[in-house]
Coordinates of C-alpha atoms in Angstrom, one line a residue:
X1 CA 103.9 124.1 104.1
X2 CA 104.8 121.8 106.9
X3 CA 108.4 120.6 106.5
X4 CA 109.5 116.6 106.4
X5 CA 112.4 114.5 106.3
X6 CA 113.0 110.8 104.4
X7 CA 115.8 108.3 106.2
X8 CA 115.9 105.8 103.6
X9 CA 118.9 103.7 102.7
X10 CA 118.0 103.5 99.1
X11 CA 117.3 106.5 97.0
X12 CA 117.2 107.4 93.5
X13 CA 119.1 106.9 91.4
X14 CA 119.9 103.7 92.9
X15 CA 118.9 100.8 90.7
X16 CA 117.0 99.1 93.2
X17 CA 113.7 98.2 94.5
X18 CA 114.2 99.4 97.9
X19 CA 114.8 103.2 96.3
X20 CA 111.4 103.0 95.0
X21 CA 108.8 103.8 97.8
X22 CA 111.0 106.7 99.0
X23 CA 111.6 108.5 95.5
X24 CA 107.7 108.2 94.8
X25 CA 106.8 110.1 97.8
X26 CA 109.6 112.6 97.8
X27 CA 107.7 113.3 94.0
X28 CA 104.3 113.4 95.1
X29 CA 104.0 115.0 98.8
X30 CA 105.3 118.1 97.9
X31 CA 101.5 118.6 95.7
X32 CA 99.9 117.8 99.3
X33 CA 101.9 120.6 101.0
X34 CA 104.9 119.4 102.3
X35 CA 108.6 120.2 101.4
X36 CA 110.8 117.5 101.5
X37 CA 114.5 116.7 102.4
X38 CA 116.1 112.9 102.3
X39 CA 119.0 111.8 104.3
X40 CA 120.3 108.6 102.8
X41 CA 123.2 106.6 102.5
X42 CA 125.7 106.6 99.5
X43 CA 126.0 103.3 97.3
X44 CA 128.1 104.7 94.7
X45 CA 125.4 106.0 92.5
X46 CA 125.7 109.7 91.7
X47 CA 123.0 112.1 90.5
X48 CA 123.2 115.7 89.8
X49 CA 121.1 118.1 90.5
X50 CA 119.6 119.0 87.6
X51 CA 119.1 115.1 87.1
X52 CA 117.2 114.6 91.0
X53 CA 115.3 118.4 90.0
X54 CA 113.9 116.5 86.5
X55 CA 113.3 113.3 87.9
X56 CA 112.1 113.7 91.7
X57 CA 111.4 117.1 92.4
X58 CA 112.3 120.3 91.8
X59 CA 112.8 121.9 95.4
X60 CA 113.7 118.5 97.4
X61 CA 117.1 118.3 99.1
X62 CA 119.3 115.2 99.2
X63 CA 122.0 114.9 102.2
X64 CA 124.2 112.2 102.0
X65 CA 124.9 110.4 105.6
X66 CA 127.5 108.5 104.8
X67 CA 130.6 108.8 102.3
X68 CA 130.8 106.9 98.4
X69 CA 132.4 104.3 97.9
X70 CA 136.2 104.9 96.7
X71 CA 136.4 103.0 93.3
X72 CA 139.1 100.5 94.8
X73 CA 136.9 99.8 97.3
X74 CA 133.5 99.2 94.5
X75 CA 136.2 97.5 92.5
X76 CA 137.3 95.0 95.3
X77 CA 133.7 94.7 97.0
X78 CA 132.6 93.6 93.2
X79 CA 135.2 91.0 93.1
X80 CA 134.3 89.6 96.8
X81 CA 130.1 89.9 95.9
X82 CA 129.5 86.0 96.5
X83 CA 131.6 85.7 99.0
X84 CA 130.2 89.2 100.6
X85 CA 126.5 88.0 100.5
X86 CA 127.3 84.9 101.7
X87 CA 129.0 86.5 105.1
X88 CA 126.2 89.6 105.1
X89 CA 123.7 86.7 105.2
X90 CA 125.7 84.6 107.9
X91 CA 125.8 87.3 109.9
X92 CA 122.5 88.8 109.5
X93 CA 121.3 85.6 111.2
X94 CA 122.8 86.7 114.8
X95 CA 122.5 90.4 114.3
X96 CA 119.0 91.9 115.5
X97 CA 117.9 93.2 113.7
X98 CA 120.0 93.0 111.1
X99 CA 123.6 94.1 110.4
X100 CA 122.4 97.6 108.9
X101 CA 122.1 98.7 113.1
X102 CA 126.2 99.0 112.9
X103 CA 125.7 101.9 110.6
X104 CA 122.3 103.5 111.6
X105 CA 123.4 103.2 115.4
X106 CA 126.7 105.5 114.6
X107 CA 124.6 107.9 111.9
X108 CA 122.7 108.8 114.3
X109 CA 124.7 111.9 115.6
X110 CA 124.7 112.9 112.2
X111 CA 121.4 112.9 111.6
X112 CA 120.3 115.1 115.0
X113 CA 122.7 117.4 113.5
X114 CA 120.9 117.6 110.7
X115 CA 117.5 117.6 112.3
X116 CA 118.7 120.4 114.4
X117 CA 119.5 122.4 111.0
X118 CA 116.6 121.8 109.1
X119 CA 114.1 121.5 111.7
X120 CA 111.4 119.3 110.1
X121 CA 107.7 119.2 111.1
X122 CA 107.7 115.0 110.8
X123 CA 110.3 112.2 109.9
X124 CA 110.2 109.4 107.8
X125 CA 111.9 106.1 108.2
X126 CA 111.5 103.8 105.8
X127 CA 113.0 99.9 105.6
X128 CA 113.8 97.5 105.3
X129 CA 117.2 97.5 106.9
X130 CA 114.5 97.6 110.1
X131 CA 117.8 98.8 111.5
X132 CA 116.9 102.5 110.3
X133 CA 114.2 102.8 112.6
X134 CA 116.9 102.8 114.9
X135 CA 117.8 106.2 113.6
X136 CA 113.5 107.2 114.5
X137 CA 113.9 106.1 117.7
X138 CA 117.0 108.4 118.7
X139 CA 115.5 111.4 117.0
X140 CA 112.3 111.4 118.6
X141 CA 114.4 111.2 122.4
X142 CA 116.9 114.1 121.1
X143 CA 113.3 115.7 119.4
X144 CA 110.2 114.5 121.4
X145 CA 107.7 117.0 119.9
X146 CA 109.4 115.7 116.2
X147 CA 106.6 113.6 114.7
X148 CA 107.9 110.0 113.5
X149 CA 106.5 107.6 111.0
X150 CA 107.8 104.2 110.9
X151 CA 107.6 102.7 107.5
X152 CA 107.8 99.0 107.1
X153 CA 107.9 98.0 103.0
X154 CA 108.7 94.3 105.1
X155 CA 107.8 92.4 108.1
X156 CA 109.6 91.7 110.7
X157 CA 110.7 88.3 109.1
X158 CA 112.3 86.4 111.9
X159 CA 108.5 86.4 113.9
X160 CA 106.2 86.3 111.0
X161 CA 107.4 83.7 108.9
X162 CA 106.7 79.6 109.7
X163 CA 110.1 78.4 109.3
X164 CA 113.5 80.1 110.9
X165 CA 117.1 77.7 111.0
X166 CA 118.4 77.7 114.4
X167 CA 120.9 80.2 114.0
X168 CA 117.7 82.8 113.3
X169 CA 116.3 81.8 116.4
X170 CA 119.4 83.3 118.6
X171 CA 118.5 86.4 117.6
X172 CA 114.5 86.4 117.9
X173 CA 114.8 87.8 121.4
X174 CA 116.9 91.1 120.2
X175 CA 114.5 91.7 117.3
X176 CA 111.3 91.0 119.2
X177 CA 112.9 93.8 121.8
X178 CA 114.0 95.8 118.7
X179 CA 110.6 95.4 117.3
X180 CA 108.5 96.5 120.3
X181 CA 110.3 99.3 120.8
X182 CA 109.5 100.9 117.6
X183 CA 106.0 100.5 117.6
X184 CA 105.8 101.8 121.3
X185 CA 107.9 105.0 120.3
X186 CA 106.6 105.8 116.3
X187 CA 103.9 108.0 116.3
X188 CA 102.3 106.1 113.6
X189 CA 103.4 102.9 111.8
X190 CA 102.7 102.3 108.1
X191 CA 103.3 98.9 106.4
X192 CA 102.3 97.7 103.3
X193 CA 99.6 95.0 103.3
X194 CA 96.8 94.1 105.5
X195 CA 98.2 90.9 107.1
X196 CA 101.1 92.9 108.5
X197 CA 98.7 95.0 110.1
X198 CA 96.8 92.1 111.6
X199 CA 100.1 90.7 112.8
X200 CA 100.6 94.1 114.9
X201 CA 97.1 94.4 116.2
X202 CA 97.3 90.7 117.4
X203 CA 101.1 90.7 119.1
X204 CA 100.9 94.6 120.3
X205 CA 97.3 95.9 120.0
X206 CA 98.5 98.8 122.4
X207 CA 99.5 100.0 118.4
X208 CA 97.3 98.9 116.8
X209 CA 95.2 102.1 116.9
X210 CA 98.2 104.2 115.1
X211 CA 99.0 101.4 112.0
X212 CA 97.9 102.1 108.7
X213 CA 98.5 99.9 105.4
X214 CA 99.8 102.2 102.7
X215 CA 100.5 99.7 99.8
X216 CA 102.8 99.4 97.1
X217 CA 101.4 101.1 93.7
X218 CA 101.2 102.1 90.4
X219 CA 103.5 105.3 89.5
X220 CA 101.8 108.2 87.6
X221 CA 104.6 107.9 84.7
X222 CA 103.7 104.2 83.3
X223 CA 100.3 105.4 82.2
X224 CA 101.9 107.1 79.1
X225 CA 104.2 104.5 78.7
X226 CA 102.2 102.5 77.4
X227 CA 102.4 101.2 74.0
X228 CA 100.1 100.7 70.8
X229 CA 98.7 97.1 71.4
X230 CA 97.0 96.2 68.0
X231 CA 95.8 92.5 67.5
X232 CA 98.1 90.9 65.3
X233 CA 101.1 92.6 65.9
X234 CA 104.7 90.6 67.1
X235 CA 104.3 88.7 70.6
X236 CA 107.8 90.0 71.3
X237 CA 109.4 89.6 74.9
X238 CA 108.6 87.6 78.2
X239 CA 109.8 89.4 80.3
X240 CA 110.8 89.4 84.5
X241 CA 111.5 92.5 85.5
X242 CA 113.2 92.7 89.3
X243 CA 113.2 89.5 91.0
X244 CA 114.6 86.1 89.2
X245 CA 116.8 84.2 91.9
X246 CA 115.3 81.5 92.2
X247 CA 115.0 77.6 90.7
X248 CA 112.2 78.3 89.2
X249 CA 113.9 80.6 86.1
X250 CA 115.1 77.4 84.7
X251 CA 111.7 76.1 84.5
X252 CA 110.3 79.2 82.7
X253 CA 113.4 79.0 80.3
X254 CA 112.2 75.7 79.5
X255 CA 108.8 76.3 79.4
X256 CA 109.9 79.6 77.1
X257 CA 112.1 77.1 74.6
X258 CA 109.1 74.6 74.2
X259 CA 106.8 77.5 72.9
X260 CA 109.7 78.9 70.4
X261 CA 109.6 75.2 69.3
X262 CA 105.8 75.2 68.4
X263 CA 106.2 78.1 66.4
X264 CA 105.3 81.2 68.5
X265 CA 107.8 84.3 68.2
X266 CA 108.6 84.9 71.2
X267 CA 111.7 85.7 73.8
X268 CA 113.2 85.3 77.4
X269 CA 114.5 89.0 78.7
X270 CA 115.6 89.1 82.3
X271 CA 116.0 92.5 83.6
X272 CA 117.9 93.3 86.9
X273 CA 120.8 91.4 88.3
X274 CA 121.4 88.2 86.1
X275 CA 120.3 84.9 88.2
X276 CA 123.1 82.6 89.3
X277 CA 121.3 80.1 87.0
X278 CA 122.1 82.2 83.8
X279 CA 124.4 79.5 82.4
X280 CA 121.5 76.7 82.5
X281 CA 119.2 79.6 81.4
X282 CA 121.5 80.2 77.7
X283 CA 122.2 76.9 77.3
X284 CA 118.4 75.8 77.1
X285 CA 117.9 79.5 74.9
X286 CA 121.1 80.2 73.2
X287 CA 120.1 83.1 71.4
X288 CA 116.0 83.1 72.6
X289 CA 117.5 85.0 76.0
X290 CA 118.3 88.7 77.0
X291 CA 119.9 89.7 79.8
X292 CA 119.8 93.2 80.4
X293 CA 122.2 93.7 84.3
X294 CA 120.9 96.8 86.7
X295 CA 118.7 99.0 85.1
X296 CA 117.0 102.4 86.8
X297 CA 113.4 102.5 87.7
X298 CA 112.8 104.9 84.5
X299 CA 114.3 102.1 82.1
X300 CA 112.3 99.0 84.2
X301 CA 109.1 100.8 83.7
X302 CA 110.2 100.7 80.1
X303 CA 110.6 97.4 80.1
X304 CA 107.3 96.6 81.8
X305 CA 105.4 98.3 79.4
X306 CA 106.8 96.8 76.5
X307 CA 106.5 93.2 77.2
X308 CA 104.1 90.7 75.8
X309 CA 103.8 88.6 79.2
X310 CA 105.3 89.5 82.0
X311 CA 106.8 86.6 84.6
X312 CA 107.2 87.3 88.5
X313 CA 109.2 84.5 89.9
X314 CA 110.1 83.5 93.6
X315 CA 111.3 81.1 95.1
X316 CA 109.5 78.5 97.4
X317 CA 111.2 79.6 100.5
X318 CA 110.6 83.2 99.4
X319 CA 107.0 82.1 98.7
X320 CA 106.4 81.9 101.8
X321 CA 107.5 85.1 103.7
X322 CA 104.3 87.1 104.1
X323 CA 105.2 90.3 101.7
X324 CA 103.8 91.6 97.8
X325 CA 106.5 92.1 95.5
X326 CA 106.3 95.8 94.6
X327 CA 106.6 95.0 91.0
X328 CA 103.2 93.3 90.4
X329 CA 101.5 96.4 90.9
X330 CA 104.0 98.0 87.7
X331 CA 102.7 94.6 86.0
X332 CA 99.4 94.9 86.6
X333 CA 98.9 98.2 85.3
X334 CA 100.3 97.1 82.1
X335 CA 97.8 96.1 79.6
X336 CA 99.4 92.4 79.0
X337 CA 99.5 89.3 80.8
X338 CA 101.0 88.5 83.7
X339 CA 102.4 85.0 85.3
X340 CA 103.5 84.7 89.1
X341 CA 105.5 81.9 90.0
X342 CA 105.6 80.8 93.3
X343 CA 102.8 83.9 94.7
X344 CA 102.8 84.6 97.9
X345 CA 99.5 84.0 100.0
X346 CA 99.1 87.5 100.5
X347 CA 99.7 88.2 96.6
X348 CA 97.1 85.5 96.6
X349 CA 94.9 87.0 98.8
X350 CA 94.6 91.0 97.4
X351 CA 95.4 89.9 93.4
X352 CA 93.6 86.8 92.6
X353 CA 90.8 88.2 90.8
X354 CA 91.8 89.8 88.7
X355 CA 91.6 88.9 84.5
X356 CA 94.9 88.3 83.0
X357 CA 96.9 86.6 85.6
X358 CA 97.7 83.2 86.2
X359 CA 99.5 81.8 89.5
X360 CA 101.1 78.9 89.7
X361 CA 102.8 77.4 93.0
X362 CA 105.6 74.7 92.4
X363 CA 105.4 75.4 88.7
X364 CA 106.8 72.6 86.5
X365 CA 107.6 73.8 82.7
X366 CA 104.7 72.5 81.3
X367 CA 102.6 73.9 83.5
X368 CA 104.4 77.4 82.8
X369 CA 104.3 76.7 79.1
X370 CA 100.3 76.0 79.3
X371 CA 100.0 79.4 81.1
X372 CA 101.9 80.8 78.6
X373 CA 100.0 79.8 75.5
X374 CA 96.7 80.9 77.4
X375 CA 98.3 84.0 77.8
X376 CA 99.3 84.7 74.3
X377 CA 95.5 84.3 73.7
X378 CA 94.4 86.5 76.2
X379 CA 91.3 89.0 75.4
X380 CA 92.9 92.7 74.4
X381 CA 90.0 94.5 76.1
X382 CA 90.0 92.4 79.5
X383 CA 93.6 93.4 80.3
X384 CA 92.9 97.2 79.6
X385 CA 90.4 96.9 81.9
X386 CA 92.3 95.3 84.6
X387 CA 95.3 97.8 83.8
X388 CA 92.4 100.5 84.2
X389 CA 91.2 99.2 87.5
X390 CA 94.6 98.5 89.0
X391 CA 96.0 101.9 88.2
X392 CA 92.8 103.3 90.2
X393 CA 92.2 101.5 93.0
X394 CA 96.6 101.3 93.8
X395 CA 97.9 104.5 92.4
X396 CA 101.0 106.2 94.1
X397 CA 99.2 109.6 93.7
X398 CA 96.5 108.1 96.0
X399 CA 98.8 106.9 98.6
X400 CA 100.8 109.7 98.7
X401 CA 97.5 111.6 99.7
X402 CA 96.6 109.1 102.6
X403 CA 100.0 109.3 103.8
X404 CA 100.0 113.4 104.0
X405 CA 96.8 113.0 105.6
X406 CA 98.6 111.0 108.2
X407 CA 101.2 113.3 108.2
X408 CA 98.8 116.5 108.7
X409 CA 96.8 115.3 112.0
X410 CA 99.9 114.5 113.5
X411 CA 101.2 118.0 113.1
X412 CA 97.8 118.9 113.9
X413 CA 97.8 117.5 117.4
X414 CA 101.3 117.7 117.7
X415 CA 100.3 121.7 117.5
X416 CA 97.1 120.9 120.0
X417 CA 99.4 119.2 122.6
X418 CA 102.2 122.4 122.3
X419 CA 99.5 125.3 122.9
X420 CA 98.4 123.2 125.6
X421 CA 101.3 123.0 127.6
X422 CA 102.0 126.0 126.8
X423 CA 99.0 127.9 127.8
X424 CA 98.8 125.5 131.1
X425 CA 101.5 127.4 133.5
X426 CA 99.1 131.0 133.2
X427 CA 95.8 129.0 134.2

């Protein structure tokens, strides 16, 4: 059983997308023949066990790289969130890659230790921060015959996007450099849609050979999840599950409050961090809107499959930043209908035929409100055959199979290359 290691920032139970990815393949790569450790950093969210044996995997191993949070310190950083953000972001604009290198630049002593004690066949890096490929890139010097994956859920968003401010633009040259330097030195390179693959074969096709698209997906558990959907029964919730910072929630309250006014019984429930538009959003609902804070993945995949329609919203400017919220697979997999606001073009692109599913770009509320009255019509038996079809062709069973098959020929040669040198001196 070859042996691997995770670097993620985000792991479970940490109520946030990021945490995802990294959780589902710590799961499933153990039935492909690998044993897995994960080195992460602490946010304050605490686990035992018993509780990462039941919901991850029985033999993996967690090792924390950096300390909790005291509680002063969770109290006082909740206090200062706004005005946290606010300078994260501000400074994330000079900072290349971004400001997560301060901390993966000084774990890295750390994490050789722990290399050096656990002695893994392959590594894992997995980001955004892009920063923590920082932590790849030190390992494979202190560890050449260590095999390194790079794992981008997101671009590089600096190069890829069509817009930057000015400020962005003083640090293109650093991330560019910080950029190249990962895809020179990974042994393979992952990311999660095609165009991102195209953007690497077009700006370095020296890499282009070694990049594979493993996607977003579906997780095994949301199959049973789902509930009894007769005709006739109680419409029930809208729901947006993850993302909702954006403009846009206001018009899909208002949208949501013109079809309670026609008659139809139905609700708002936004589930994940409330939106800083939550005030317009209850005044225009009152008592039609649910706000449910930070959930875990377990309870969001509740949520998902026990919602009528279910609403993806982004803004325009994040519209337009080349990436597939990881959510729409979850949505799409669910037997109900679905409503993107604001898709991206390569959402667009990969999702756009499929029954059940209605984008709209610059959505006004009466445009939301007609999509949402053609969705509370929709045909049962179309959207449990699109759930079907979804859950096949994106499963996270299925990509954690392509990515141990990555994993496996690079041990393979890996092994080639040793016996080789090896066996070269007595020739």
């Amino acid at each position: 059983m070859g042996k691997l290691l995770i670097i993620t920032s985000n792991f479970f139970p940490d109520p946030v997308v990021g945490a995802v990815r990294a959780t589902q393949w710590a799961r499933l790569l153990p039935e492909h023949g690998w044993q897995v450790d994960v080195a992460r950093k602490h946010h304050g969210y605490s686990a035992t066990g018993a509780e990462v044996s039941e919901a991850v995997h029985p033999h993996i191993k967690v090792h924390f790289i950096s300390d909790a949070p005291s509680p002063f310190t969770a109290r006082r950083l909740g206090r200062l969130g706004p005005a946290k953000n606010a300078f994260a972001g501000f400074m994330g604009r000079f900072m290349a890659p971004d400001t997560g290198i301060l901390f993966w630049t000084t774990a890295g002593d750390r994490l050789a230790r722990l290399v050096g004690e656990i002695r893994p066949d392959a590594v894992i890096t997995t980001g955004p921060p892009h920063s923590v490929h920082t932590a790849g890139m030190r390992l494979k010097k202190s560890f050449p015959d260590l095999c390194w994956v790079a794992d981008f859920r997101d671009v590089y968003h600096a190069h890829m996007r069509r817009e930057a401010g000015w400020m962005e633009c003083c640090k293109t040259r650093g991330s560019r450099r910080h950029e190249a330097e990962v895809y020179r030195a990974a042994d393979h390179i992952t990311c999660t849609f095609p165009a991102h693959k195209r953007w690497i074969a077009r700006r370095f096709p020296a890499v282009a050979g070694k990049t594979t698209v493993v996607t977003n997906g579906v997780p095994s558990e949301i199959a049973p999840m789902e509930p009894s959907r007769e005709p006739g029964r109680q419409p029930g919730w809208i729901k947006v599950v993850g993302f909702s910072e954006a403009p846009e929630t206001v018009a899909l309250a208002s949208a949501v409050a013109a079809v309670r006014r026609s008659g139809e019984a139905i609700g708002l429930r936004i589930v994940g961090r409330p939106p800083s538009v939550r005030p317009e959003i209850t005044k225009i609902l009152g008592s039609g809107v649910e706000f449910t804070g930070m959930v875990a993945h377990a309870r969001a995949l509740e949520e998902i499959a026990s919602a009528r329609i279910l609403v993806t919203v982004l803004s325009e400017q994040r519209s337009r930043i080349p990436a597939i919220a990881s959510k729409l697979f979850e949505y799409l997999a669910i037997p109900a209908p679905v409503i993107v606001l604001n898709p991206s073009n390569a959402a667009r692109t990969m999702f756009s035929r499929l029954s059940g599913l209605w984008m709209l770009t610059k959505p006004a509320p009466a445009g939301i409100e007609a999509a949402i009255l053609a969705a509370l019509r929709a045909p049962e038996d179309e959207l449990r055959r699109r759930a079907l079809l979804v859950r096949e062709r994106w499963s996270r069973s299925a990509q954690a199979a392509q990515l141990a098959s990555i994993l496996d020929d690079l041990v393979k040669k890996r092994d080639v290359s040793l016996k080789t040198r090896q066996a070269a001196p007595g020739e």
